[in-house]
Short mmCIF file of C-alpha atoms (C1' of nucleotides) in Angstrom, two decimals:
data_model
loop_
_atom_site.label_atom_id
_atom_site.label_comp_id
_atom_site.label_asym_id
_atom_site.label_seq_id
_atom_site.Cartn_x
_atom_site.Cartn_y
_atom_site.Cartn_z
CA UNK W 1 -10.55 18.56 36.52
CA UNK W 2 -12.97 16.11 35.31
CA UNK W 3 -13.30 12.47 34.62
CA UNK W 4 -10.14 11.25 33.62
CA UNK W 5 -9.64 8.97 30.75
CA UNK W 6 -10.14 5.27 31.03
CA UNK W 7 -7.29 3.78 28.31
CA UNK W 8 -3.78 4.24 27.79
CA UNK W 9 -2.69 6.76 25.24
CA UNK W 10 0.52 4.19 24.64
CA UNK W 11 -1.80 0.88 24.41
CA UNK W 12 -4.17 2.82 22.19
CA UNK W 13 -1.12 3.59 19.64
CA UNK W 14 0.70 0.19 19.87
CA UNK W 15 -3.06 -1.41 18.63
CA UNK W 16 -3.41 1.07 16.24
CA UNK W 17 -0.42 0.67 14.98
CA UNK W 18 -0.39 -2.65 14.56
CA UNK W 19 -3.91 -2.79 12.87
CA UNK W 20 -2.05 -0.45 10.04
CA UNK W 21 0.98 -2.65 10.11
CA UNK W 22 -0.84 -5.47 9.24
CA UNK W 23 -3.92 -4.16 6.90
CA UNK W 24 -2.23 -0.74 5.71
CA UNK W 25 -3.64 2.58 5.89
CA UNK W 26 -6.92 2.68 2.85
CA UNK W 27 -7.69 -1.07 4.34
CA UNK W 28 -7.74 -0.13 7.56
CA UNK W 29 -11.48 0.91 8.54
CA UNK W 30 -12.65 3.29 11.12
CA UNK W 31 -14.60 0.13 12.61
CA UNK W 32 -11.27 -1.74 12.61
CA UNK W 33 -9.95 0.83 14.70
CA UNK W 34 -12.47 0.92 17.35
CA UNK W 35 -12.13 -2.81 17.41
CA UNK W 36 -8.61 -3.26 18.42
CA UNK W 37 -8.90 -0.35 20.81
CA UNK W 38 -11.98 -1.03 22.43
CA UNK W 39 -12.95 2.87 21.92
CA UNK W 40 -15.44 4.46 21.23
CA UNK W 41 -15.81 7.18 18.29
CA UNK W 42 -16.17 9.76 20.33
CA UNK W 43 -13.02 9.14 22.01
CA UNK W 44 -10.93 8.39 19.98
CA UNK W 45 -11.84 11.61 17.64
CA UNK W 46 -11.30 13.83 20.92
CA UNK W 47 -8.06 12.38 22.17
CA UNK W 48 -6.33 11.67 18.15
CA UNK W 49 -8.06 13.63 15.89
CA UNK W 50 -9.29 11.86 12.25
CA UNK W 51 -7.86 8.71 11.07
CA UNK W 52 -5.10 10.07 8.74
CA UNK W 53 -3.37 12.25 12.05
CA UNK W 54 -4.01 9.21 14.24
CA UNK W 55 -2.17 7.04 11.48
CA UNK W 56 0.50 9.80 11.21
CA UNK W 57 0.91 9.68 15.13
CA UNK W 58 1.37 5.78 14.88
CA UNK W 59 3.87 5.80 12.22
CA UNK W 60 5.33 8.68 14.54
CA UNK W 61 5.25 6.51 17.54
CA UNK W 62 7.03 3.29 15.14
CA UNK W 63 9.79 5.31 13.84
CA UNK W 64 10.84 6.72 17.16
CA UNK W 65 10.92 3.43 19.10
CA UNK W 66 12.81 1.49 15.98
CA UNK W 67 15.55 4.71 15.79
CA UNK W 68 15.97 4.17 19.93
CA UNK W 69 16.07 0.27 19.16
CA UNK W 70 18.84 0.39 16.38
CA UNK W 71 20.90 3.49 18.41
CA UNK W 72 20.83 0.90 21.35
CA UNK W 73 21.93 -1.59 18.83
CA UNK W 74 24.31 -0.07 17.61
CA UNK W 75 25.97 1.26 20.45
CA UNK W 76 25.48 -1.81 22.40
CA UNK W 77 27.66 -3.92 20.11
CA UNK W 78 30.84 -3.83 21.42
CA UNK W 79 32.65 -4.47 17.59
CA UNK W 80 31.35 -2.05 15.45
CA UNK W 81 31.55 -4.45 12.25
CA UNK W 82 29.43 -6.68 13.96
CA UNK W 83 26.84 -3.90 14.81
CA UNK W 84 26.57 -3.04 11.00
CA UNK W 85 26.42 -6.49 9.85
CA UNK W 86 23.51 -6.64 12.27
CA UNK W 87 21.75 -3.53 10.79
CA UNK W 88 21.87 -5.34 7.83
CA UNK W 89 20.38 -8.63 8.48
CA UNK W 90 17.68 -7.30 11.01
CA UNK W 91 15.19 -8.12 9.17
CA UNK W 92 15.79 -11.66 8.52
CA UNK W 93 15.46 -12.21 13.11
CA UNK W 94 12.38 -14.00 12.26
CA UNK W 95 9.79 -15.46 9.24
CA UNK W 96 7.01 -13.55 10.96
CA UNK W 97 8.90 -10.42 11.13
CA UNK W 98 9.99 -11.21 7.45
CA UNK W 99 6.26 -10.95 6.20
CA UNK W 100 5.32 -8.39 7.73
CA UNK W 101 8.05 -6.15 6.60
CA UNK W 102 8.46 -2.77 8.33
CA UNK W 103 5.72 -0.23 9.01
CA UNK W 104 7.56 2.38 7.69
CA UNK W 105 8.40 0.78 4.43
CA UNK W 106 4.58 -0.25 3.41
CA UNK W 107 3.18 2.93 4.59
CA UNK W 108 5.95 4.53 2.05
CA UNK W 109 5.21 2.05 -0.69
CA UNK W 110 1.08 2.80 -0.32
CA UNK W 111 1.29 6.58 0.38
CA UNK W 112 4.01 8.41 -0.12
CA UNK W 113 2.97 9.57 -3.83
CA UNK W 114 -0.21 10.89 -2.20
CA UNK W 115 0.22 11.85 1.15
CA UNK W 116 3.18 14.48 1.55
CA UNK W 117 3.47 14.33 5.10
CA UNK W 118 3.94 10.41 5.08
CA UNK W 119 6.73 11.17 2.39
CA UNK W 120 8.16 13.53 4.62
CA UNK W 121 8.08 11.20 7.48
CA UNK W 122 10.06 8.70 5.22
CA UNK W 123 12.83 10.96 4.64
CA UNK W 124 13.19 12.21 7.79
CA UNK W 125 13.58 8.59 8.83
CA UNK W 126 16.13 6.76 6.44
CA UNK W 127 18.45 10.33 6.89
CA UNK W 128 18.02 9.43 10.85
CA UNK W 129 18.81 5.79 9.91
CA UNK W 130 22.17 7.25 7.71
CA UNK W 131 23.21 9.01 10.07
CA UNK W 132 23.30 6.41 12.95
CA UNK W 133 24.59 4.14 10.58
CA UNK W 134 27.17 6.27 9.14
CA UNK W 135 28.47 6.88 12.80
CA UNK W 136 28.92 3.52 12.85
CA UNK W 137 30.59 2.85 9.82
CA UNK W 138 33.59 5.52 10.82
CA UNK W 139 34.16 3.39 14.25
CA UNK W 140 34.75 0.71 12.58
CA UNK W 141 36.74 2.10 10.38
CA UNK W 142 38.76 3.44 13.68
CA UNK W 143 38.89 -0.26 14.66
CA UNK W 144 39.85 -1.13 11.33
CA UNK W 145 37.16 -3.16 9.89
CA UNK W 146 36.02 -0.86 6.96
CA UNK W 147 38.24 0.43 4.76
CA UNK W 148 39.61 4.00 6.27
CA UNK W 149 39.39 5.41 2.01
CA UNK W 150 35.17 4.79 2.26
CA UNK W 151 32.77 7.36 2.53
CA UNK W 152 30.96 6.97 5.74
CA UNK W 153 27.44 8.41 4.26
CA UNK W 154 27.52 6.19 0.94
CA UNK W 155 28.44 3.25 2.87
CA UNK W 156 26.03 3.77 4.75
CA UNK W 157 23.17 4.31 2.16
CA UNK W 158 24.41 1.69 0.49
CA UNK W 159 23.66 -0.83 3.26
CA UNK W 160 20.89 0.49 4.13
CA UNK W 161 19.54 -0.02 0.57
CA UNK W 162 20.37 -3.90 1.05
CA UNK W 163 18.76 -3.74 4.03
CA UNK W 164 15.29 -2.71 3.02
CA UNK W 165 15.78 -4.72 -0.02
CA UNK W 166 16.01 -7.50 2.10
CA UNK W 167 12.82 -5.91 4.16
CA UNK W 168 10.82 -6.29 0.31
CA UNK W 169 12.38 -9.59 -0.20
CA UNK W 170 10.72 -10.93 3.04
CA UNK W 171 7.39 -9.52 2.55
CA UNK W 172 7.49 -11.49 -0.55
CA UNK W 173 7.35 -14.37 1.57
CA UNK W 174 10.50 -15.95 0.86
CA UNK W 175 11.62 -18.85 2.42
CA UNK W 176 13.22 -17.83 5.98
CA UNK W 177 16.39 -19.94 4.95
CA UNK W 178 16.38 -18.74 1.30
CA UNK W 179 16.07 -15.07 3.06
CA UNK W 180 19.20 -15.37 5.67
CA UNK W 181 21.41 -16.99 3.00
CA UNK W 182 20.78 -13.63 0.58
CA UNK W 183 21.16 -11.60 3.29
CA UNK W 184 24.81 -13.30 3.97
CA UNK W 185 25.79 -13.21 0.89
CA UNK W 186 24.92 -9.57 0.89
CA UNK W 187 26.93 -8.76 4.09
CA UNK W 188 29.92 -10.68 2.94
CA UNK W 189 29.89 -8.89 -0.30
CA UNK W 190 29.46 -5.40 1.48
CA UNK W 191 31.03 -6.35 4.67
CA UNK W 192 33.85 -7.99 4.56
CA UNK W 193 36.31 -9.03 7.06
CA UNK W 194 36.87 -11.60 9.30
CA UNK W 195 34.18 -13.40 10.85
CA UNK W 196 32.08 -12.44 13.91
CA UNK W 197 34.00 -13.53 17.08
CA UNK T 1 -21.74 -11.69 -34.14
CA UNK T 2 -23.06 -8.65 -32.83
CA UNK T 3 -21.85 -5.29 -31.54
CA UNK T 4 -18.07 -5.36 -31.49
CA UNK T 5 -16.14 -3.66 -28.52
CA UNK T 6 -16.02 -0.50 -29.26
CA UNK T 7 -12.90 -0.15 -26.94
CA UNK T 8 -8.71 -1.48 -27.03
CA UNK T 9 -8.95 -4.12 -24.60
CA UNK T 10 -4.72 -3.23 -24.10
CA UNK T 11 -5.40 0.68 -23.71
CA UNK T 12 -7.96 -0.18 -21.27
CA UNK T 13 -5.13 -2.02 -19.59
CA UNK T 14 -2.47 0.58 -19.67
CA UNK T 15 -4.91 3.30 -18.72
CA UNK T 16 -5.67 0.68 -15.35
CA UNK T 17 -2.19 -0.25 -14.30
CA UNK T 18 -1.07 3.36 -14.41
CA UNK T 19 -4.36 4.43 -11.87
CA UNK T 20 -3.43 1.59 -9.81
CA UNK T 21 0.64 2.44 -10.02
CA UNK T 22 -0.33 6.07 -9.01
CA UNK T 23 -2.94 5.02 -6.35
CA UNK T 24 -2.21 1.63 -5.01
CA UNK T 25 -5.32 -0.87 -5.02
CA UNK T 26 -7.20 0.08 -2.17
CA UNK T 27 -7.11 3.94 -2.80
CA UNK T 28 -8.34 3.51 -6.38
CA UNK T 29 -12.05 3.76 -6.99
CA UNK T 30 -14.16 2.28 -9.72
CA UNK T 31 -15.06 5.53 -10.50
CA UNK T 32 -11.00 6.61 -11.18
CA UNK T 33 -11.06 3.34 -13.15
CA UNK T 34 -14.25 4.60 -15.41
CA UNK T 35 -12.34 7.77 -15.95
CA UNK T 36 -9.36 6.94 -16.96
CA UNK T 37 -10.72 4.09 -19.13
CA UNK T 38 -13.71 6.17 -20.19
CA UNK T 39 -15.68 3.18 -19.99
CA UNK T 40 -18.87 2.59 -18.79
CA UNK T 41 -19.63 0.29 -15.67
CA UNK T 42 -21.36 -2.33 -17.62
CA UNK T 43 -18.55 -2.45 -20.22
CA UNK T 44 -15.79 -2.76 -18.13
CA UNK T 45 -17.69 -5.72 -15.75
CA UNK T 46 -18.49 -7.36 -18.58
CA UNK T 47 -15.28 -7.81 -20.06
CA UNK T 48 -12.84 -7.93 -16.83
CA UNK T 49 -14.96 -8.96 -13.71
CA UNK T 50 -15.03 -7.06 -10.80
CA UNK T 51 -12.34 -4.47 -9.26
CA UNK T 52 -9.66 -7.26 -7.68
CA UNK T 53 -9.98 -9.16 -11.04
CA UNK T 54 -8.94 -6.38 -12.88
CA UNK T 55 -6.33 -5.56 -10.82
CA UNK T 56 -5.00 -9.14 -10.97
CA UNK T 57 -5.36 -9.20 -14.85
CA UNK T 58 -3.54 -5.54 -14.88
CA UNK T 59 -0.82 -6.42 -12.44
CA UNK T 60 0.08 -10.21 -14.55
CA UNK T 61 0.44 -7.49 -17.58
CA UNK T 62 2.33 -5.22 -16.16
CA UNK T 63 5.26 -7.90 -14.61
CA UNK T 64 4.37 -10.25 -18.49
CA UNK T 65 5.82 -6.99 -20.06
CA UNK T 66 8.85 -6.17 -17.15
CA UNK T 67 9.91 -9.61 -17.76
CA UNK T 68 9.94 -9.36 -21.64
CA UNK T 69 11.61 -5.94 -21.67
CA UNK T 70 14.46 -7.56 -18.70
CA UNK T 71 14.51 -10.77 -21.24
CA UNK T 72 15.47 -8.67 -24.27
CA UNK T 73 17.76 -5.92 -22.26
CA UNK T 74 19.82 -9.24 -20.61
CA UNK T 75 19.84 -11.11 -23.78
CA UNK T 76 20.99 -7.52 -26.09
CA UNK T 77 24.08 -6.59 -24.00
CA UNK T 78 26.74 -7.88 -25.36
CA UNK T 79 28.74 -8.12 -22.28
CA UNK T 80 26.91 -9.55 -19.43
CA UNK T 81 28.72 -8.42 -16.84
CA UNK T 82 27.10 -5.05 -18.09
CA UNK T 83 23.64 -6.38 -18.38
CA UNK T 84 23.56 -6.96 -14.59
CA UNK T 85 25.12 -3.56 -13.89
CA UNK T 86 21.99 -2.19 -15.90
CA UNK T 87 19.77 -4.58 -13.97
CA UNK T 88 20.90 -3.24 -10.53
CA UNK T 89 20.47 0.62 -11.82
CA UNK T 90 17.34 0.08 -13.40
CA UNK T 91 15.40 1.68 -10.54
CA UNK T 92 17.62 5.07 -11.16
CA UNK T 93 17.24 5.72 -14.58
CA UNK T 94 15.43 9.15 -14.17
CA UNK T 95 13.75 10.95 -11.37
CA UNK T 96 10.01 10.17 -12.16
CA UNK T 97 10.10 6.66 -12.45
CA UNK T 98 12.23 6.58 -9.38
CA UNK T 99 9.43 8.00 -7.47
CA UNK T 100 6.76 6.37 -9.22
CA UNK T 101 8.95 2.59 -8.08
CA UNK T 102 7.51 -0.19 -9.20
CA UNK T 103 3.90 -1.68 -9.84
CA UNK T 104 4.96 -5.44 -8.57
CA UNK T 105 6.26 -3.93 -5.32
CA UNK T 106 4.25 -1.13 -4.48
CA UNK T 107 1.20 -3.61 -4.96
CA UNK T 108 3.81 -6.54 -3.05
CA UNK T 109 3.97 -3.66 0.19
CA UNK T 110 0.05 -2.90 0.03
CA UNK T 111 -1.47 -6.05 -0.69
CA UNK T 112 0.97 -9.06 0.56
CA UNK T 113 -0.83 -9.78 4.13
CA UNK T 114 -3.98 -9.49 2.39
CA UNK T 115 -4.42 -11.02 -0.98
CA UNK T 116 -2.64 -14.78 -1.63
CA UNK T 117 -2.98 -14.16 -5.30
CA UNK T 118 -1.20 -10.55 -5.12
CA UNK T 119 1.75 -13.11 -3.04
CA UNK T 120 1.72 -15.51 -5.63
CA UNK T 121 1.96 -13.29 -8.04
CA UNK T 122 5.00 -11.83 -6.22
CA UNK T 123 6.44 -15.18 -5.82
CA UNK T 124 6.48 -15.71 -9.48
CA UNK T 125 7.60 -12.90 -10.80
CA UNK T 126 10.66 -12.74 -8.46
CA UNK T 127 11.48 -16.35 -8.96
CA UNK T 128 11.05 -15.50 -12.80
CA UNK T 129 13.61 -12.58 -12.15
CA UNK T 130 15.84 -14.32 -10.49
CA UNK T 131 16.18 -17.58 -12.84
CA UNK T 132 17.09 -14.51 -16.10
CA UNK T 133 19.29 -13.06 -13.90
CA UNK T 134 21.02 -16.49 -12.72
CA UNK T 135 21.37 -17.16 -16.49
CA UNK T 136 23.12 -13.57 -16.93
CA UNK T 137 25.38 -14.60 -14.49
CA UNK T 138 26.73 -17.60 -15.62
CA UNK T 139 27.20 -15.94 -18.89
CA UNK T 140 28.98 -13.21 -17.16
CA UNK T 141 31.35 -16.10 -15.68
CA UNK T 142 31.96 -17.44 -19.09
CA UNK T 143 33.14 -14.38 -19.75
CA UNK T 144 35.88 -14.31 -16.93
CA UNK T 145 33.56 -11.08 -15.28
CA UNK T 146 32.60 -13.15 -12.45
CA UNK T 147 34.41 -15.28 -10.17
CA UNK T 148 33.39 -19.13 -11.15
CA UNK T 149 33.05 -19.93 -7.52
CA UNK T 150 30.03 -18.02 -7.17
CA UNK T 151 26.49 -19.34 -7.34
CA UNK T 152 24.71 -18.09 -9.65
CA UNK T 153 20.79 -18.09 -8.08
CA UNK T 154 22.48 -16.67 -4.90
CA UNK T 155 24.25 -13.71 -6.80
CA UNK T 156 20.66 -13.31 -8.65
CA UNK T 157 19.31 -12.96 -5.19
CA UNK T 158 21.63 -10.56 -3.75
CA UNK T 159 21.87 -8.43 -7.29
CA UNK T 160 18.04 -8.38 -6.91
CA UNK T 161 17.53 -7.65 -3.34
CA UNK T 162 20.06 -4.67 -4.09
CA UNK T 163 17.84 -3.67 -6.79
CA UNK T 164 14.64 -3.70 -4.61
CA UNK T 165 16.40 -1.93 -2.30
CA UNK T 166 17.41 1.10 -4.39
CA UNK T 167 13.75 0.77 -5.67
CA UNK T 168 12.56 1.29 -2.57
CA UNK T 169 15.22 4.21 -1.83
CA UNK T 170 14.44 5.96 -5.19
CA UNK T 171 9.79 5.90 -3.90
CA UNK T 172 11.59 7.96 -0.64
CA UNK T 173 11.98 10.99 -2.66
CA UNK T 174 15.38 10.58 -2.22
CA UNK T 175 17.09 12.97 -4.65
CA UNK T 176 18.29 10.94 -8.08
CA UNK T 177 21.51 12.24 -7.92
CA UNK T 178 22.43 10.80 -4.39
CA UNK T 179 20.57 7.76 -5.40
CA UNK T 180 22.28 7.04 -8.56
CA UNK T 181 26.02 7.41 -6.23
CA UNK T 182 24.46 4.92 -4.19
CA UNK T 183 23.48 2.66 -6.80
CA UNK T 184 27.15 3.03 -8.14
CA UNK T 185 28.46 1.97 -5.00
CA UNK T 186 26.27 -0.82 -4.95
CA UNK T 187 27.21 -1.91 -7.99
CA UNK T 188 30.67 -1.51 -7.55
CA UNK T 189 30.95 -3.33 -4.68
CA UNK T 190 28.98 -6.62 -5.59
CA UNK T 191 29.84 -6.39 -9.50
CA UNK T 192 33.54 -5.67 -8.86
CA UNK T 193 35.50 -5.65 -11.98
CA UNK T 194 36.94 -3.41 -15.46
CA UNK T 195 34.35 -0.44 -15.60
CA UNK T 196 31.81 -0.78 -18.81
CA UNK T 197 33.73 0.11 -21.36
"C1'" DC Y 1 -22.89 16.87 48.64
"C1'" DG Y 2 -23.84 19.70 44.60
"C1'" DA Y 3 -22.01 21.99 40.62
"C1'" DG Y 4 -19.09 21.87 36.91
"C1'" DT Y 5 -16.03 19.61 33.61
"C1'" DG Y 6 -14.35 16.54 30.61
"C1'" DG Y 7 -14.80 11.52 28.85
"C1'" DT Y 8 -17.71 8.03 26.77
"C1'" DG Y 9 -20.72 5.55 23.72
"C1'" DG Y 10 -23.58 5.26 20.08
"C1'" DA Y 11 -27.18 7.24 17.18
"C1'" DC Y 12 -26.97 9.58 13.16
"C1'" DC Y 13 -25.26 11.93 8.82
"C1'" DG Y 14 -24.25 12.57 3.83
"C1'" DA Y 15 -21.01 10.71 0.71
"C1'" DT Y 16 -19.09 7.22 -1.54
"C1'" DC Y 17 -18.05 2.53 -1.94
"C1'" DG Y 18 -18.23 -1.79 -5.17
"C1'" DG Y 19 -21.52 -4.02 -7.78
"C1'" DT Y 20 -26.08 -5.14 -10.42
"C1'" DC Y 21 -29.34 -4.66 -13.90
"C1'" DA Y 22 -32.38 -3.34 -17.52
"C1'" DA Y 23 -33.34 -0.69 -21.52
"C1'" DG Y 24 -31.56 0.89 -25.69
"C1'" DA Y 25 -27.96 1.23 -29.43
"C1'" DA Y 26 -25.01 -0.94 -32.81
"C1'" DT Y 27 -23.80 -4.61 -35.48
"C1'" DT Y 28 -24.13 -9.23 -37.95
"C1'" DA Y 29 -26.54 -13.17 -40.03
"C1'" DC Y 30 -30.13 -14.44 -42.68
"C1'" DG Q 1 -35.40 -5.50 -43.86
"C1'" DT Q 2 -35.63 -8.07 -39.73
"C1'" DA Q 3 -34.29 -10.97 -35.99
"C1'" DA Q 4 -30.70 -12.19 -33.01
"C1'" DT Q 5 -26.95 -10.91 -30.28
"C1'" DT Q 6 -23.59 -8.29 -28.06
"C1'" DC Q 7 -22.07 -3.94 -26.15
"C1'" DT Q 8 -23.01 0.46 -23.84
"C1'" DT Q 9 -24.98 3.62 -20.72
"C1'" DG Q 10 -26.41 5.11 -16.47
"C1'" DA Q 11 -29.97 4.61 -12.97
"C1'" DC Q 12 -30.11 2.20 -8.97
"C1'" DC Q 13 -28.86 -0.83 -4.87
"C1'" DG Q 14 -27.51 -1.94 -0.04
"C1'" DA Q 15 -23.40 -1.59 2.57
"C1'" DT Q 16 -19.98 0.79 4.41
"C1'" DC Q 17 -17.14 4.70 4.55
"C1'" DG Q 18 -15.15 8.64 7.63
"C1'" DG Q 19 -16.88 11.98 10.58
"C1'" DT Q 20 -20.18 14.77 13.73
"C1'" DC Q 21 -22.86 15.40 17.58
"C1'" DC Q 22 -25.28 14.96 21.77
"C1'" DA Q 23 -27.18 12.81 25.85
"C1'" DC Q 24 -25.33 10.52 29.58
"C1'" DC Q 25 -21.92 9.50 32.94
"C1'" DA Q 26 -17.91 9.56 36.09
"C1'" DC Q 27 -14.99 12.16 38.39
"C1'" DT Q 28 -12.96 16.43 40.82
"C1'" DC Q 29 -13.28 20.50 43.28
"C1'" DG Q 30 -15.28 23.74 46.36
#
DNA sequence: CGAGTGGTGGACCGATCGGTCAAGAATTAC
DNA sequence: GTAATTCTTGACCGATCGGTCCACCACTCG
């Protein structure tokens, strides 16, 4: 035993990734880092390796806290319809969130025909998202909301492709209230039913 | 007169866009930009400014041409309910432009938080694509192929969120042939109606 | 309290970045 | 043919890039 380490390995990755979140990864300078970290070099090489594994750790870090976020979601939501129509207009919450679009999504659009491991990342993620989502399609197709002839998996892709269309449609900058009413107009047209309680 | 340009100002272009399409902006050196063009520093200063400028200039070509080509495609289909069918499944049309996604919102993704002119630029051409979409719609309700009811900017919106989002699905690496099902369902679901004959 | 271990901070590195500039080559106007 | 003018080439610039390394320091353990 030694000195132990003076930061916190989760603050450390929550600055990080929010430097790349808002600057993306080839913007994103070594300096920058050590900025919104406080670190040193030395430091952060020895506990994170170079900048592309401590980026890959980040996105990592992003993906696995938005899948536990949408499981609780999902879960949570006590009519499953409602849960999906959720999924769907996530990112419309908020016009900051809008802008700054999802993590996931910009690293994909800046890297994934270079970086293979960020590609991999990507597809390991929206097949997560599918799945979860396509779970959630079939209850409410047990509660009767969804069609019981409808593929679970394409329905699911399917929203999940408006989704993250509406994800690029906010990082546009958009109007907030332009934004939500597209995003209705998409769930109505892909979800439809009667209206949340 | 003097010494005429001993270079196509429009290959020079191409040869850019595609580095930056491949690359993204930030990941794209002047020296990738020399080869490609085969140009020499001086040259390609002198006749496009520095680095952002000619990204700028390259990326207002690139959506110019999109919009002509979407123009002529919407205006050529004799049935528009089919022209906005081929506007949703653009993004699927084969594998390597699927991956490759688009120029406008790869650059959108990278550049949005970063660059106002890259936003504007965004802003326009979506705006653009939405007003010749709008105008396929209402066409398309001439035609008894959509409901009257239905507003046409907001169905432009939703058709091209849907689009963007299958754009984004198709720079995943998902495969083409699960994309294109999805695209169909997509399609299917907020173009209802007799199948293309 | 002294030795040993691991963390820290910053000096330092070569490479590469975007960008400038001047000298020479090619062309036109006269 | 010559002068004027534009284009081309590539040497060169300071700044910054990502990354390495080491002297110093704080802490733990015996």
């Amino acid at each position: 035993m030694a000195r132990p380490r003076q930061f916190d390995e989760e603050r450390v990755l929550h600055a990080v990734r929010d430097q790349f979140w808002d600057a993306g990864y080839a913007a994103t300078s070594l300096e920058d880092l050590l900025r919104v970290t406080g670190l040193g070099k030395g430091s952060l090489y020895a506990a994170f390796g170079d900048k592309r594994r401590l980026f890959l750790r980040a996105l990592r870090s992003y993906t696995d806290v938005s899948h536990g976020y949408l499981r609780e979601m999902l879960d949570s939501t006590p009519r499953a319809l409602d849960a999906l129509r959720t999924f769907v207009m996530a990112p419309v919450s908020d016009a900051g969130a809008a802008r700054r679009g999802c993590l996931m999504a910009n690293s994909t659009c800046e890297l994934a025909t270079a970086d293979p491991d960020v590609l991999t990342e990507a597809r390991r993620t929206y097949e997560a998202t599918t799945a979860l989502v396509a779970e959630c399609v079939v209850r409410a197709q047990d509660e009767g909301d969804v069609p019981p002839d409808a593929d679970p998996i394409e329905t699911a892709r399917a929203l999940l492709a408006a989704q993250q269309g509406l994800v690029f449609m906010g990082r546009t900058g958009m109007e907030i209230g332009t934004l939500t009413a597209t995003a209705r107009s998409l769930v109505d047209q892909l979800l439809p039913g009667a209206p949340t309680s």
